[in-house]
Amino acid sequence: MRHLLLSTVAIAALAGQAFAADLPSRKEAPVYVAPAPLFSWTGFYIGADIGGSWGNANLWVPGTNYTFSHNAQNNGVIGGGFIGYNYQINNFVIGVQGEFDGTGTGNSRYTAPGLGLRNYVYESSFNQNWIASIDGRLGYAIDRTLIYAIGGAAWSDNSAHLNNLSTGAGWSTNNTRTGYDVGGGVEYAFTNNWTGRIEYRYYNFGTSNYAGIDPYLANAFYRTTLTNNVVRVGLAYKFGAPEPVVAKY
């Protein structure tokens, strides 16, 4: 009888274990995280930038009896905004961008004493007010990093002044010059919508002549040659970027 009872208990225990193994598990299914989509540079963007500009605004005033030159150190802060569109083909990115930057460059004065037959004293000054451009961009994308070249047409609004300190007479001009710009930079996408960049740009606005600057300056004119070197950083918002999808099952 004792052996029969022990055998019955053992069989019951084994049957219970087998039954429990057949029951469905109460553990929750693991969370499925869908892989994030590959980043795409395609889309519109808008942003702001700030940096420094240095260059030259060479001013010459040649006359019958004298010539003086003012090499204005065209240095200062530059900042503004930009808007553009990129289109990505495999790893290559092409785009177009327009921008407008106010400048604090120029503000340089030069005094040329004792010029001319009458020993007049002259003072020249130069200011650059803003720079704008419309550019094409060509880049190579390594996932979220974009290395690009940029270049196109550029415009600069400038003010130049020449004062005869001996007589009080003065001459001023404000004009918008057309030129070109070339450069390059690196841009990185911190998220699917926000990108940061650093870039270098060279601007050249050529040489312009202005006649009739002062009745006391026989056969004189005012000539300016203007260039800029710009290094700046920028932050942009990219529209329409998809967010990663996280699914639970």
Short mmCIF file of C-alpha atoms in Angstrom, two decimals:
data_model
loop_
_atom_site.label_atom_id
_atom_site.label_comp_id
_atom_site.label_asym_id
_atom_site.label_seq_id
_atom_site.Cartn_x
_atom_site.Cartn_y
_atom_site.Cartn_z
CA MET A 1 0.00 0.00 0.00
CA ARG A 2 2.86 2.38 0.90
CA HIS A 3 4.56 1.78 -2.47
CA LEU A 4 1.25 2.32 -4.27
CA LEU A 5 0.67 5.68 -2.58
CA LEU A 6 4.21 6.91 -3.39
CA SER A 7 3.78 5.91 -7.03
CA THR A 8 0.46 7.73 -7.24
CA VAL A 9 1.94 10.96 -5.79
CA ALA A 10 4.90 10.83 -8.22
CA ILE A 11 2.62 10.33 -11.21
CA ALA A 12 0.40 13.22 -10.10
CA ALA A 13 3.40 15.55 -9.70
CA LEU A 14 4.71 14.71 -13.15
CA ALA A 15 1.28 15.21 -14.69
CA GLY A 16 0.96 18.62 -13.00
CA GLN A 17 4.30 19.77 -14.37
CA ALA A 18 3.39 18.67 -17.88
CA PHE A 19 0.01 20.43 -17.64
CA ALA A 20 1.65 23.65 -16.41
CA ALA A 21 4.12 23.57 -19.31
CA ASP A 22 1.21 23.45 -21.74
CA LEU A 23 -0.45 26.58 -20.30
CA PRO A 24 0.08 29.90 -22.23
CA SER A 25 2.78 32.19 -20.80
CA ARG A 26 1.67 35.31 -18.91
CA LYS A 27 4.82 37.29 -19.86
CA GLU A 28 4.22 40.43 -21.98
CA ALA A 29 5.46 40.46 -25.55
CA PRO A 30 8.70 42.44 -25.99
CA VAL A 31 8.38 46.01 -27.23
CA TYR A 32 9.17 46.30 -30.92
CA VAL A 33 11.07 49.40 -31.90
CA ALA A 34 11.01 50.02 -35.61
CA PRO A 35 14.37 51.06 -37.07
CA ALA A 36 14.65 54.82 -37.58
CA PRO A 37 14.37 55.85 -41.23
CA LEU A 38 17.56 56.98 -42.95
CA PHE A 39 17.93 60.75 -42.75
CA SER A 40 17.14 62.67 -45.92
CA TRP A 41 18.30 66.21 -46.70
CA THR A 42 15.44 66.75 -49.14
CA GLY A 43 13.11 69.59 -48.17
CA PHE A 44 12.73 73.28 -47.46
CA TYR A 45 14.62 74.96 -44.61
CA ILE A 46 14.93 78.35 -42.95
CA GLY A 47 17.56 79.60 -40.54
CA ALA A 48 19.70 82.35 -39.03
CA ASP A 49 23.44 82.92 -38.89
CA ILE A 50 26.07 85.16 -37.32
CA GLY A 51 29.79 85.58 -37.85
CA GLY A 52 32.67 87.86 -38.65
CA SER A 53 33.72 89.61 -41.84
CA TRP A 54 37.09 91.00 -42.82
CA GLY A 55 38.35 92.44 -46.07
CA ASN A 56 39.25 95.60 -47.90
CA ALA A 57 37.44 98.66 -49.20
CA ASN A 58 40.16 100.45 -51.15
CA LEU A 59 39.28 104.07 -51.90
CA TRP A 60 41.33 106.19 -54.32
CA VAL A 61 40.91 109.88 -55.09
CA PRO A 62 43.25 110.77 -57.98
CA GLY A 63 43.47 114.41 -59.06
CA THR A 64 45.50 116.68 -61.30
CA ASN A 65 48.01 117.64 -58.62
CA TYR A 66 47.76 114.78 -56.12
CA THR A 67 46.45 111.30 -55.41
CA PHE A 68 45.53 109.76 -52.09
CA SER A 69 44.43 106.24 -51.22
CA HIS A 70 42.43 104.96 -48.25
CA ASN A 71 42.73 101.23 -47.57
CA ALA A 72 39.76 100.82 -45.24
CA GLN A 73 39.91 97.74 -43.03
CA ASN A 74 36.46 96.41 -43.78
CA ASN A 75 36.09 94.32 -40.60
CA GLY A 76 33.10 93.70 -38.37
CA VAL A 77 30.15 91.51 -37.40
CA ILE A 78 27.71 90.08 -39.93
CA GLY A 79 24.39 88.35 -39.23
CA GLY A 80 21.00 87.63 -40.74
CA GLY A 81 18.88 84.84 -42.16
CA PHE A 82 18.59 82.39 -45.04
CA ILE A 83 16.01 80.19 -46.73
CA GLY A 84 16.46 77.38 -49.21
CA TYR A 85 15.60 73.96 -50.60
CA ASN A 86 17.65 70.77 -50.88
CA TYR A 87 17.11 67.69 -53.02
CA GLN A 88 19.05 64.51 -52.28
CA ILE A 89 20.00 61.93 -54.92
CA ASN A 90 21.78 59.00 -53.29
CA ASN A 91 24.61 60.71 -51.39
CA PHE A 92 24.59 63.89 -53.47
CA VAL A 93 22.60 66.95 -52.43
CA ILE A 94 21.78 69.86 -54.73
CA GLY A 95 19.96 72.99 -53.62
CA VAL A 96 19.33 76.69 -53.91
CA GLN A 97 19.56 79.27 -51.13
CA GLY A 98 18.81 82.95 -50.66
CA GLU A 99 20.13 85.01 -47.77
CA PHE A 100 20.28 88.52 -46.36
CA ASP A 101 22.78 89.76 -43.78
CA GLY A 102 23.18 93.10 -42.10
CA THR A 103 26.77 94.13 -41.49
CA GLY A 104 28.68 96.23 -39.02
CA THR A 105 31.67 96.42 -41.35
CA GLY A 106 33.41 99.54 -42.56
CA ASN A 107 33.12 102.62 -40.35
CA SER A 108 36.71 103.33 -41.33
CA ARG A 109 38.00 106.91 -41.67
CA TYR A 110 41.17 108.28 -43.19
CA THR A 111 42.48 111.84 -43.19
CA ALA A 112 44.78 113.04 -45.98
CA PRO A 113 46.32 116.36 -44.91
CA GLY A 114 47.81 119.06 -47.12
CA LEU A 115 46.70 117.88 -50.59
CA GLY A 116 46.44 119.98 -53.70
CA LEU A 117 47.69 123.46 -54.57
CA ARG A 118 45.69 125.00 -51.74
CA ASN A 119 46.89 122.49 -49.16
CA TYR A 120 43.35 121.30 -48.40
CA VAL A 121 42.72 118.57 -45.83
CA TYR A 122 40.38 115.75 -46.87
CA GLU A 123 38.72 112.95 -44.92
CA SER A 124 37.25 109.79 -46.46
CA SER A 125 35.04 107.16 -44.84
CA PHE A 126 33.33 103.95 -45.90
CA ASN A 127 30.47 101.83 -44.53
CA GLN A 128 28.98 98.55 -45.72
CA ASN A 129 25.30 98.25 -44.78
CA TRP A 130 24.16 94.81 -45.93
CA ILE A 131 25.04 91.81 -48.11
CA ALA A 132 22.56 89.58 -49.96
CA SER A 133 23.01 86.63 -52.30
CA ILE A 134 21.27 83.91 -54.28
CA ASP A 135 23.39 80.77 -54.40
CA GLY A 136 23.48 77.21 -55.59
CA ARG A 137 24.67 74.46 -53.26
CA LEU A 138 26.27 71.13 -54.13
CA GLY A 139 27.06 68.70 -51.35
CA TYR A 140 27.93 65.16 -50.40
CA ALA A 141 25.97 63.61 -47.53
CA ILE A 142 27.34 61.05 -45.10
CA ASP A 143 24.09 60.25 -43.29
CA ARG A 144 23.51 63.33 -41.09
CA THR A 145 26.68 65.17 -42.14
CA LEU A 146 26.67 67.31 -45.28
CA ILE A 147 29.86 68.70 -46.82
CA TYR A 148 28.98 71.35 -49.40
CA ALA A 149 30.24 74.00 -51.79
CA ILE A 150 28.23 77.19 -52.36
CA GLY A 151 28.38 80.09 -54.81
CA GLY A 152 26.33 82.53 -56.82
CA ALA A 153 25.40 86.18 -57.33
CA ALA A 154 25.80 88.69 -54.49
CA TRP A 155 24.86 92.30 -53.76
CA SER A 156 26.25 94.83 -51.28
CA ASP A 157 24.81 98.16 -50.16
CA ASN A 158 27.54 100.70 -49.32
CA SER A 159 28.03 104.31 -48.28
CA ALA A 160 31.14 106.33 -49.11
CA HIS A 161 31.92 109.88 -48.01
CA LEU A 162 34.59 112.45 -48.83
CA ASN A 163 34.77 115.70 -46.84
CA ASN A 164 36.92 118.75 -47.50
CA LEU A 165 37.75 119.69 -43.93
CA SER A 166 39.33 122.96 -45.03
CA THR A 167 36.24 124.32 -46.79
CA GLY A 168 33.43 122.29 -45.24
CA ALA A 169 32.38 120.91 -48.63
CA GLY A 170 31.46 117.25 -48.79
CA TRP A 171 30.39 114.49 -51.14
CA SER A 172 28.51 111.27 -50.38
CA THR A 173 27.19 108.29 -52.28
CA ASN A 174 25.06 105.29 -51.40
CA ASN A 175 24.92 102.50 -53.95
CA THR A 176 24.25 98.80 -54.32
CA ARG A 177 27.06 96.84 -55.93
CA THR A 178 26.69 93.52 -57.77
CA GLY A 179 29.32 90.80 -57.52
CA TYR A 180 29.76 87.13 -56.74
CA ASP A 181 30.44 84.83 -53.81
CA VAL A 182 32.04 81.38 -53.44
CA GLY A 183 32.73 79.18 -50.44
CA GLY A 184 31.93 75.99 -48.62
CA GLY A 185 30.95 74.51 -45.29
CA VAL A 186 29.85 71.58 -43.17
CA GLU A 187 26.29 71.04 -41.90
CA TYR A 188 25.10 68.46 -39.37
CA ALA A 189 21.55 67.33 -38.55
CA PHE A 190 21.17 67.10 -34.76
CA THR A 191 17.59 65.87 -35.14
CA ASN A 192 15.33 65.19 -38.11
CA ASN A 193 14.35 68.88 -38.14
CA TRP A 194 17.27 70.90 -36.71
CA THR A 195 20.65 71.37 -38.37
CA GLY A 196 23.74 73.42 -37.55
CA ARG A 197 26.42 74.66 -39.92
CA ILE A 198 29.75 76.44 -40.15
CA GLU A 199 30.96 77.94 -43.40
CA TYR A 200 33.41 80.27 -45.13
CA ARG A 201 32.44 82.66 -47.93
CA TYR A 202 34.42 85.02 -50.17
CA TYR A 203 32.62 88.00 -51.74
CA ASN A 204 33.97 90.20 -54.54
CA PHE A 205 32.07 93.31 -55.64
CA GLY A 206 34.61 94.66 -58.11
CA THR A 207 35.65 98.29 -58.69
CA SER A 208 33.40 101.32 -59.25
CA ASN A 209 34.20 104.91 -60.24
CA TYR A 210 32.24 108.02 -59.21
CA ALA A 211 32.87 111.37 -60.85
CA GLY A 212 32.24 114.97 -59.73
CA ILE A 213 32.98 114.49 -56.05
CA ASP A 214 34.13 118.02 -55.11
CA PRO A 215 34.41 121.25 -57.17
CA TYR A 216 37.77 121.89 -55.52
CA LEU A 217 39.23 118.64 -56.86
CA ALA A 218 40.19 119.24 -60.48
CA ASN A 219 39.73 116.15 -62.68
CA ALA A 220 39.24 113.97 -59.60
CA PHE A 221 36.94 110.99 -59.09
CA TYR A 222 36.27 108.48 -56.34
CA ARG A 223 37.10 104.81 -56.98
CA THR A 224 36.30 101.92 -54.64
CA THR A 225 37.22 98.22 -54.74
CA LEU A 226 35.35 96.01 -52.28
CA THR A 227 35.88 92.42 -51.06
CA ASN A 228 34.72 90.43 -48.02
CA ASN A 229 35.85 87.24 -46.30
CA VAL A 230 33.17 85.82 -44.01
CA VAL A 231 33.19 82.98 -41.46
CA ARG A 232 29.87 82.27 -39.75
CA VAL A 233 27.81 79.69 -37.93
CA GLY A 234 24.13 79.03 -38.51
CA LEU A 235 21.12 77.13 -37.20
CA ALA A 236 18.32 75.95 -39.50
CA TYR A 237 14.92 74.30 -39.22
CA LYS A 238 14.14 71.69 -41.89
CA PHE A 239 10.47 71.21 -42.76
CA GLY A 240 8.70 67.92 -43.36
CA ALA A 241 11.17 65.52 -41.71
CA PRO A 242 9.53 62.24 -40.62
CA GLU A 243 9.87 61.22 -36.97
CA PRO A 244 10.94 57.67 -36.01
CA VAL A 245 7.99 55.30 -35.38
CA VAL A 246 7.91 53.28 -32.16
CA ALA A 247 5.39 50.42 -32.22
CA LYS A 248 4.27 48.13 -29.41
CA TYR A 249 2.80 44.70 -29.90
#
